Short mmCIF file of C-alpha atoms and ligand atoms in Angstrom, two decimals:
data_model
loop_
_atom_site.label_atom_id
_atom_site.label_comp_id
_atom_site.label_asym_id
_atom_site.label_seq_id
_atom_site.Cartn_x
_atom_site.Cartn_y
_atom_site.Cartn_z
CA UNK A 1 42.58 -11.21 -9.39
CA UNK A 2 42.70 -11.52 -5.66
CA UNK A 3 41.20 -8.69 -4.92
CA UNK A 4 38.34 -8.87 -6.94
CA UNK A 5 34.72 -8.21 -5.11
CA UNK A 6 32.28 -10.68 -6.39
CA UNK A 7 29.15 -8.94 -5.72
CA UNK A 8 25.84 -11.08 -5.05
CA UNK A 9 24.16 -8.47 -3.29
CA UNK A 10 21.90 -8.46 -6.23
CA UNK A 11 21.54 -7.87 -10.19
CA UNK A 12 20.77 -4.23 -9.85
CA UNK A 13 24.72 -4.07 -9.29
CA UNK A 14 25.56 -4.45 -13.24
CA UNK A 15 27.15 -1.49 -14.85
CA UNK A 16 26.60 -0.43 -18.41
CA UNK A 17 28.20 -2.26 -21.08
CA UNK A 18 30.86 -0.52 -23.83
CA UNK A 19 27.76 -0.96 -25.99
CA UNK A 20 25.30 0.73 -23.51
CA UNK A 21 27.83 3.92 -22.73
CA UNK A 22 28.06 4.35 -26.58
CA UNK A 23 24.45 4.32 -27.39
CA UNK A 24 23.87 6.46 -24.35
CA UNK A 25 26.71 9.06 -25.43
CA UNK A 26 25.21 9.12 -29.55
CA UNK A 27 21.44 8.87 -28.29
CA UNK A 28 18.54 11.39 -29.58
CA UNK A 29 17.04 13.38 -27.44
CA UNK A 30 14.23 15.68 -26.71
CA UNK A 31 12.18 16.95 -24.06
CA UNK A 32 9.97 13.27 -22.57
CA UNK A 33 8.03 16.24 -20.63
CA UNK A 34 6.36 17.32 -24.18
CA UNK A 35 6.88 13.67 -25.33
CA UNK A 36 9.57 14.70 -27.65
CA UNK A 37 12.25 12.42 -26.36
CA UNK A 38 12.64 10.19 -29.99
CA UNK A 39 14.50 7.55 -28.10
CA UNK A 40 12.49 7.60 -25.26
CA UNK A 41 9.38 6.90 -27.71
CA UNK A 42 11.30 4.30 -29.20
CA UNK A 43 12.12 2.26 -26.08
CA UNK A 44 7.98 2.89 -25.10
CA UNK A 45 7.09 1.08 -28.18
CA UNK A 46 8.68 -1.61 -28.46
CA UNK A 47 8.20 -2.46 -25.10
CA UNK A 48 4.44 -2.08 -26.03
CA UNK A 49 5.21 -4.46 -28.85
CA UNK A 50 6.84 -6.88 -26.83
CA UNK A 51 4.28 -6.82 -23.90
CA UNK A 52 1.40 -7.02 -26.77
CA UNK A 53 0.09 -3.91 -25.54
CA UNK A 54 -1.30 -0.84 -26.47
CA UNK A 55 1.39 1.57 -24.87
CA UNK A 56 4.15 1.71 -22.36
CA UNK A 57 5.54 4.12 -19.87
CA UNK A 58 9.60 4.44 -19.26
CA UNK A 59 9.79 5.43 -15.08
CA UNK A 60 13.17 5.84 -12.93
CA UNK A 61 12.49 2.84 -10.98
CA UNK A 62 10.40 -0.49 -10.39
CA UNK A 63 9.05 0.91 -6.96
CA UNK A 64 7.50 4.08 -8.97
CA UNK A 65 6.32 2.18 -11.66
CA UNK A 66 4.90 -0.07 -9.32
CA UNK A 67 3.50 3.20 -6.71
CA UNK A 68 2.38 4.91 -9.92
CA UNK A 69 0.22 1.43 -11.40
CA UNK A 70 -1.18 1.53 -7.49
CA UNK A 71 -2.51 4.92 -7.72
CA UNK A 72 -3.86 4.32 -11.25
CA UNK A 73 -5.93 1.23 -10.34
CA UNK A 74 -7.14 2.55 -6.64
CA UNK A 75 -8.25 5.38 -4.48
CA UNK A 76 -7.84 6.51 -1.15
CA UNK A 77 -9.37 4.20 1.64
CA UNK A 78 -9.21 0.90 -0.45
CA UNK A 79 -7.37 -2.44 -0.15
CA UNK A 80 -4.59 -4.06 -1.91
CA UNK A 81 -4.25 -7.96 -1.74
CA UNK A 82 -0.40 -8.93 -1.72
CA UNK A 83 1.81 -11.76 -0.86
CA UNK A 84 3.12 -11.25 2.73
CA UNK A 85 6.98 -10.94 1.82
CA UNK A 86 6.40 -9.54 -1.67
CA UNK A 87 8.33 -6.56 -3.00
CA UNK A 88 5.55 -3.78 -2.56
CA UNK A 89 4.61 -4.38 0.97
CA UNK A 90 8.40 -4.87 2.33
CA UNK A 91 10.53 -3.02 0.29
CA UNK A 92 8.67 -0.09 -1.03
CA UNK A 93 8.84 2.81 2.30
CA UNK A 94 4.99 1.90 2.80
CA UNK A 95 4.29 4.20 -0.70
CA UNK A 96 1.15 2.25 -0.98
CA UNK A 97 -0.19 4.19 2.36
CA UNK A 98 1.86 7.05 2.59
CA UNK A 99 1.27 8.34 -0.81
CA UNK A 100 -1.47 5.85 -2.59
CA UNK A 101 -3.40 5.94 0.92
CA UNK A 102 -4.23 2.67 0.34
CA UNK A 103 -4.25 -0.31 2.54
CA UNK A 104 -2.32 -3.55 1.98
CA UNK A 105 -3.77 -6.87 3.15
CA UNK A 106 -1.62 -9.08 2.71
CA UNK A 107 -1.39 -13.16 2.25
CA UNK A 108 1.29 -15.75 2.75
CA UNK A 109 1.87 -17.79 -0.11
CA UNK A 110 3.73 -21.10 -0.76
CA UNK A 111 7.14 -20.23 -1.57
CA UNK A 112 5.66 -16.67 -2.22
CA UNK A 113 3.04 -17.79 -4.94
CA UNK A 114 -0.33 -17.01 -3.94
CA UNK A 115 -4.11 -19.24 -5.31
CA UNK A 116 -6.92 -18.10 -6.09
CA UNK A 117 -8.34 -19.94 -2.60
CA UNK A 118 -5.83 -17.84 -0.60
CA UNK A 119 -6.56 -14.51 -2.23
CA UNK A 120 -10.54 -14.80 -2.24
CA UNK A 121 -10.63 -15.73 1.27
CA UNK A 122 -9.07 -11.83 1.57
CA UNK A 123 -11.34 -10.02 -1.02
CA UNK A 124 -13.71 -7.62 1.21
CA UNK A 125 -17.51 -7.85 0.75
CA UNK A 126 -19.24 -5.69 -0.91
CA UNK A 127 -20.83 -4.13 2.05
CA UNK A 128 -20.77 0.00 2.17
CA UNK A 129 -19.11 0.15 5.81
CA UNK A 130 -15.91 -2.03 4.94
CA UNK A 131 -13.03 -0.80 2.44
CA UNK A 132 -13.34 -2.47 -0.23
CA UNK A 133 -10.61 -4.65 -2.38
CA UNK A 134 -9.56 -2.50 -5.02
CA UNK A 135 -6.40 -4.45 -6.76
CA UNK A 136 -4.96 -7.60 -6.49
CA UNK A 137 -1.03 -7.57 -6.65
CA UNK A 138 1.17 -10.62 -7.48
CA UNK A 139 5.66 -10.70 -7.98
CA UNK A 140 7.03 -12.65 -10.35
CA UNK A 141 9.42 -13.44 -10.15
CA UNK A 142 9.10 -13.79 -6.67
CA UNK A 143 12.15 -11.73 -5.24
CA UNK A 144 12.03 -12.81 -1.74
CA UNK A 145 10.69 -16.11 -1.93
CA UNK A 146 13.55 -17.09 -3.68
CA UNK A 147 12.81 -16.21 -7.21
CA UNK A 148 9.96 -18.64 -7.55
CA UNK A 149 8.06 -18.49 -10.60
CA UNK A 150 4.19 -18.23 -10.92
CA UNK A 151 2.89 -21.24 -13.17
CA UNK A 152 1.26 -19.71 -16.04
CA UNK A 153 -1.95 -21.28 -15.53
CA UNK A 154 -2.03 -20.63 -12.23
CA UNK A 155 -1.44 -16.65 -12.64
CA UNK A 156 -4.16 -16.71 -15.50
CA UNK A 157 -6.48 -18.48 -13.63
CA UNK A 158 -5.82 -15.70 -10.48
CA UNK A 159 -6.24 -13.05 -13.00
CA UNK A 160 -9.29 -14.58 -14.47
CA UNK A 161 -11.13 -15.04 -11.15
CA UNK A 162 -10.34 -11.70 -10.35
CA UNK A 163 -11.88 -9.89 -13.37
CA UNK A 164 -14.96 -12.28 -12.86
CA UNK A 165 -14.59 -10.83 -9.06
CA UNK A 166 -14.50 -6.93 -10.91
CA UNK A 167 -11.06 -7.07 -9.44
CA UNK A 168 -7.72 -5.64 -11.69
CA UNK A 169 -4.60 -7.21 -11.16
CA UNK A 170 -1.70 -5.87 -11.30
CA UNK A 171 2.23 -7.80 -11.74
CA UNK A 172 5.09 -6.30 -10.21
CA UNK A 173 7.40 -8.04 -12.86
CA UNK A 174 10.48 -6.70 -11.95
CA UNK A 175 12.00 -9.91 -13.48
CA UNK A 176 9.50 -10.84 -15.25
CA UNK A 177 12.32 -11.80 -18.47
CA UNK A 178 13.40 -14.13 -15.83
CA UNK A 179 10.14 -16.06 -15.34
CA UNK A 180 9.72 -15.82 -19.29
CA UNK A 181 13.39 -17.64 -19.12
CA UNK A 182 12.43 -20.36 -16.52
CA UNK A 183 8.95 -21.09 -18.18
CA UNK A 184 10.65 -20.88 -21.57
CA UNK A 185 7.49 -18.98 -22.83
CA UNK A 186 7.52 -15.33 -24.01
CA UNK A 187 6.37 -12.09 -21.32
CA UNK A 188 3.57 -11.36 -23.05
CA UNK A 189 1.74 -14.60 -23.47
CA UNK A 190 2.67 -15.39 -19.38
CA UNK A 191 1.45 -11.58 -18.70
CA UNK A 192 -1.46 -11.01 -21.19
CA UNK A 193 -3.83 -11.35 -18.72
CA UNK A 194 -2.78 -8.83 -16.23
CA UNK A 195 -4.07 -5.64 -16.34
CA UNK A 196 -0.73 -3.68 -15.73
CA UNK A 197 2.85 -5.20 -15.57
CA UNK A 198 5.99 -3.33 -14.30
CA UNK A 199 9.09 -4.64 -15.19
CA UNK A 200 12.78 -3.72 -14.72
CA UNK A 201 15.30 -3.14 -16.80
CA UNK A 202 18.20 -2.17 -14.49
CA UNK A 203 18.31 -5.86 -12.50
CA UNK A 204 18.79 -8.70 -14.80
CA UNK A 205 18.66 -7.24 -18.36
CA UNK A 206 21.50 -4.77 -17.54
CA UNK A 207 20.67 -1.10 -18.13
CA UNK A 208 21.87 1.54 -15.35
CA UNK A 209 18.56 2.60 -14.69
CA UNK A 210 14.50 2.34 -15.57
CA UNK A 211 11.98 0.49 -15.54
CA UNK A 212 8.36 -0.07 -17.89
CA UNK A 213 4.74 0.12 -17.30
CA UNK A 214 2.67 -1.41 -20.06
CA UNK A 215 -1.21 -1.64 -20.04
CA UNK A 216 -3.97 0.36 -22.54
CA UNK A 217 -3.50 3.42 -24.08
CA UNK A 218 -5.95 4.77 -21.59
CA UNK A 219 -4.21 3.31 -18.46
CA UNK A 220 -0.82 4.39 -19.75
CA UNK A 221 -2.06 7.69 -20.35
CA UNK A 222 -3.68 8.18 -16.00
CA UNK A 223 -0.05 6.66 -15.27
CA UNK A 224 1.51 9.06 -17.19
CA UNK A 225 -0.14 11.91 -15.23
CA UNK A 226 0.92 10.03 -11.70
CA UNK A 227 4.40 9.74 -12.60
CA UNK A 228 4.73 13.50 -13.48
CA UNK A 229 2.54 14.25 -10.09
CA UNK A 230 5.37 11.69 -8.07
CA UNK A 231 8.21 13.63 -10.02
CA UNK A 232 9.40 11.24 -12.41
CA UNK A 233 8.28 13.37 -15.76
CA UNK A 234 11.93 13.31 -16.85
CA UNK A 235 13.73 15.37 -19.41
CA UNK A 236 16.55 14.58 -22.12
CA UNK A 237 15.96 11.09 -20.06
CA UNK A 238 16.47 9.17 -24.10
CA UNK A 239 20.43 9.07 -22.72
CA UNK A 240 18.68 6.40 -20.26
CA UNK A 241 15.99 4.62 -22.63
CA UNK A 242 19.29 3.97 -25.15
CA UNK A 243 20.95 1.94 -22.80
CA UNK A 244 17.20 0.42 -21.73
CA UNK A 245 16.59 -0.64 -25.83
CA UNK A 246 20.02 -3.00 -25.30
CA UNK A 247 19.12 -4.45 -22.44
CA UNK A 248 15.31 -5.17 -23.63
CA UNK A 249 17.08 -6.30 -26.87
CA UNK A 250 19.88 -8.31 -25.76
CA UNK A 251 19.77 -8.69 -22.09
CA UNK A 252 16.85 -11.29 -21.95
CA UNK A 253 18.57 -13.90 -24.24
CA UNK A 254 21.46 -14.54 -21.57
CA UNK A 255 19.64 -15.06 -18.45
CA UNK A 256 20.01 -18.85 -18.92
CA UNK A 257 23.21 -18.14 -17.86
CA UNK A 258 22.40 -16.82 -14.85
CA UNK A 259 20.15 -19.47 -14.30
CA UNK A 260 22.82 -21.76 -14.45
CA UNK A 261 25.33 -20.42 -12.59
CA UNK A 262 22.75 -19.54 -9.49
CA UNK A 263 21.87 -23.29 -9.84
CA UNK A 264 25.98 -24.52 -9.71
CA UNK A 265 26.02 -22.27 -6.75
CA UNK A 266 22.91 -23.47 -4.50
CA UNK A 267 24.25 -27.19 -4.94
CA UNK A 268 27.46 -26.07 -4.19
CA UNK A 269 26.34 -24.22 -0.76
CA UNK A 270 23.86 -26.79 -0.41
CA UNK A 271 26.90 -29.04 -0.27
CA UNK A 272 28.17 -27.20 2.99
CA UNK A 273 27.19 -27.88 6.38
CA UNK A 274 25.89 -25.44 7.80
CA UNK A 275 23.82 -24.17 5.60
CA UNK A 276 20.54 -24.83 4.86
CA UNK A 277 19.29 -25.03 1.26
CA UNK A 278 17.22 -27.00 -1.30
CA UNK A 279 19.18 -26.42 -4.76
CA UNK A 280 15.70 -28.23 -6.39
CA UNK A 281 13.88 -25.00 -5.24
CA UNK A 282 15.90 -22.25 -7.46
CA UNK A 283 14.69 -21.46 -10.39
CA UNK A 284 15.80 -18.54 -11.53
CA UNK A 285 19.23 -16.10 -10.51
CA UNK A 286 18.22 -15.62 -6.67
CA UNK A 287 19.27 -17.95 -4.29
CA UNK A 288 18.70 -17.87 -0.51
CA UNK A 289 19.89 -19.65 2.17
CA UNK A 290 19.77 -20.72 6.04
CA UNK A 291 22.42 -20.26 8.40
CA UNK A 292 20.11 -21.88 11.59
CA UNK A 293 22.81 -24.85 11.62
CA UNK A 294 25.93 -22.70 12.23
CA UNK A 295 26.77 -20.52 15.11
CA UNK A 296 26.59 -17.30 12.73
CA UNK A 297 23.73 -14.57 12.40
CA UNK A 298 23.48 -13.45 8.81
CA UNK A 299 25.12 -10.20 9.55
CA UNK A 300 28.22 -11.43 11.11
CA UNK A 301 28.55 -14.08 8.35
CA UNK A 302 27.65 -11.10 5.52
CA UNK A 303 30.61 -9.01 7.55
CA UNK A 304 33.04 -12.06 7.87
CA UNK A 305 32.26 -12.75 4.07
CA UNK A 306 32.99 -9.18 2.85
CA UNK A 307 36.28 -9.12 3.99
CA UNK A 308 36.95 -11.98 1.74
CA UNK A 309 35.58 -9.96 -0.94
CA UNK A 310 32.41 -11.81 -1.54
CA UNK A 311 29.57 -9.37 -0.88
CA UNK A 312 25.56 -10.52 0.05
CA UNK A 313 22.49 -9.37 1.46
CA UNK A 314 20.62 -10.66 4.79
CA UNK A 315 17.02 -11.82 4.20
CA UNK A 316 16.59 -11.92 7.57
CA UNK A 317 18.46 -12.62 10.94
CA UNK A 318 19.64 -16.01 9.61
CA UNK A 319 18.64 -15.60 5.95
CA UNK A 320 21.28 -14.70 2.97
CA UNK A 321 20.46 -13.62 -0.44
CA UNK A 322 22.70 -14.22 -3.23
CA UNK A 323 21.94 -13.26 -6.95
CA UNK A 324 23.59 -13.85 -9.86
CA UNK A 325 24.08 -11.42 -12.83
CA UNK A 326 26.04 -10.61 -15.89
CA UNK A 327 28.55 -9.33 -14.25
CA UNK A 328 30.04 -12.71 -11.97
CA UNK A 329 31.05 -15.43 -14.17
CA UNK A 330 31.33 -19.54 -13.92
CA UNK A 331 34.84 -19.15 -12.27
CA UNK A 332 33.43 -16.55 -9.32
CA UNK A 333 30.64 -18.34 -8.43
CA UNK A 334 33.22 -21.39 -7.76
CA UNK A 335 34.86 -18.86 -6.11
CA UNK A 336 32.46 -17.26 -3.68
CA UNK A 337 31.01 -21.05 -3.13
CA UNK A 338 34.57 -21.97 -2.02
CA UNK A 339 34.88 -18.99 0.47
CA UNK A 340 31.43 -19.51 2.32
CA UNK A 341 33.05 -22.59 2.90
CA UNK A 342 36.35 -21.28 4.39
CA UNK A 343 34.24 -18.73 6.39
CA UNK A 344 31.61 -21.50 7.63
CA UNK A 345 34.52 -24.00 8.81
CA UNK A 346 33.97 -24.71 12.50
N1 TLP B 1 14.61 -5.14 -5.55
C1 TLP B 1 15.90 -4.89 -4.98
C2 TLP B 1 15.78 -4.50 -3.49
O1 TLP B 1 14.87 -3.49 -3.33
C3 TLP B 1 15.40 -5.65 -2.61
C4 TLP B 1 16.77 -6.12 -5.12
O2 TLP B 1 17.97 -6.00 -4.90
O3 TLP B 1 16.25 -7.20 -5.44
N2 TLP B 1 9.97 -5.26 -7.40
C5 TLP B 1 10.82 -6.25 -7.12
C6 TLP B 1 10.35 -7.65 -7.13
C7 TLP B 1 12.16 -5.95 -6.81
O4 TLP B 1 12.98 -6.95 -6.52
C8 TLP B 1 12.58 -4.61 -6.81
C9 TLP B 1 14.00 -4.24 -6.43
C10 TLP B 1 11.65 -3.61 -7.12
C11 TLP B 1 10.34 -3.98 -7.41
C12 TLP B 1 11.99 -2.15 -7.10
O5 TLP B 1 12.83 -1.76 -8.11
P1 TLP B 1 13.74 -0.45 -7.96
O6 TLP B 1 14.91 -0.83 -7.12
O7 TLP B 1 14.11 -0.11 -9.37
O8 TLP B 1 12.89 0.61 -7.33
#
């Protein structure tokens, strides 16, 4: 077992279960081009059904659902509001302007959650001479922040004051099942009032690959024609949605145990010296820390750390990222916890 990596860099790093390569090798399939992909339709509906909405769209990834939900709500020359170290704006190759042509304006938020007082003081007036604010965007969870969870009040009342505003909003809800987890409330109460939600199936839930769009049949049906236009009108891709109708089934009801563990491992950091962490802040399977009270950067430590088999991500120049998944148990995060330490010793 010594030579076991225990990977942290995040939970897109899951591979399929037994389960998932089975249903993947048996699955029906057509042509999801002429809609004929019977597995593909399957995994769209019951998405629907579990969102509460009218209709659901299965894309390769979160940052083409979320690029495709962009296009849909906007055109060229308008504004997006988003939280300054939010997923879209940071991690997304600019998509917004390169290929939505849109322009993000973005807002700090505490612990990445934004208010309604923040975003309105960024909403454009309507005057014919400025771009004007086209969507509001909010993460939840919050990736980078931390994986901080919006307050379902508060996220209603953002999406409420928007609509009054004649703004949409949309939710980059890549871990949305995550939130759900934390607030112990189900996606599509804590979602119902946004008007288009992305989430992700290949981080926490545990399929290989995709991700969801669900809105109105109308909506779904303008994204649908912006996926095929960004090249994601896939083929016999049902050998994809069978491993995506485990994860949606099965993979939400264990992230409590990723919660756990990614709390036993911020105390345990916390516990260190060097670093720089408040365990009370975690609330979901991200954890990030702060190496300003050692002599390391984050990439030397992320080096140093790697070679001990115990692989992270930099936030920043003296930020780490850690995330917990279904594939690092109770005994690895001791593990990992144990070898910061080592690697931290003065
Ligand atoms: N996040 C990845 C990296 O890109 C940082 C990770 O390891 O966490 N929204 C959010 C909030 C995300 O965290 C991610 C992926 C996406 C969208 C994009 O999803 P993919 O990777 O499927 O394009």
């Amino acid at each position: 077992m010594a030579d076991t990596v225990i990977d942290l860099r995040s939970d897109t790093v899951t591979k399929p279960s037994p389960e998932m390569r089975r249903a993947m090798a048996e699955a029906d399939v057509g042509d999801d081009v002429f809609l004929e992909d019977p597995t593909i339709n399957r995994l769209q509906d019951r998405a629907a059904q579990i969102f509460g909405r009218e209709s659901a769209l299965f894309v390769p990834s979160g940052t083409m659902g979320n690029l495709t939900c962009i296009i849909a709500h906007t055109r060229h020359g308008q504004e997006i509001i988003c939280e300054a170290s939010g997923h879209i704006y940071n991690y997304e190759m600019a998509s917004m302007s390169a290929i939505g042509g849109v322009l993000p304006r973005v807002v700090a938020g505490q612990d990445g959650i934004l208010s309604w007082e923040t975003i309105s003081k960024a909403i454009r007036p309507r005057i014919y001479y400025r771009a004007q604010t086209a969507l509001i965007s909010l993460e939840n969870t919050h990736n980078m922040a931390g994986g901080t969870v919006y307050p379902t009040r508060l996220a209603d009342e953002i999406c409420g004051k928007a609509h009054d505003a004649g703004i949409p909003v949309h939710l980059d809800g890549a871990r949305i099942f995550n939130a759900a987890t934390y607030l112990d409330e189900d996606v599509a109460r804590i979602t119902k009032k946004f008007d288009s939600v992305q989430f992700c199936l290949s981080k926490g839930l545990g399929a290989p690959v995709g991700s969801l769009i669900v809105g109105s049949r109308e909506f779904i049906e303008r994204c649908r024609s912006i996926r095929k236009m960004l090249g994601g009108g896939m083929r016999q891709a049902g050998i994809l949605a069978a491993a995506g109708l485990i994860a949606l089934e099965k993979g939400p009801k264990r992230l409590q145990v990723d919660h756990d563990n990614a709390k036993v491992l911020a105390s345990k950091l916390a516990a260190i010296p060097e670093i720089t962490l408040d365990p009370a802040k975690v609330q979901t399977n991200i954890v990030i820390f702060d190496l300003k009270k050692s002599r390391w950067s984050a990439a030397d430590f992320l080096q140093a750390l790697g070679k001990r088999n115990v692989l992270a991500v930099p936030v920043d120049a003296e930020r780490v990222r850690m995330v917990t998944h279904l594939d690092v148990d109770g005994s690895e995060i001791d593990k990992a916890a144990a070898i910061v330490r080592e690697v931290l010793k003065p």
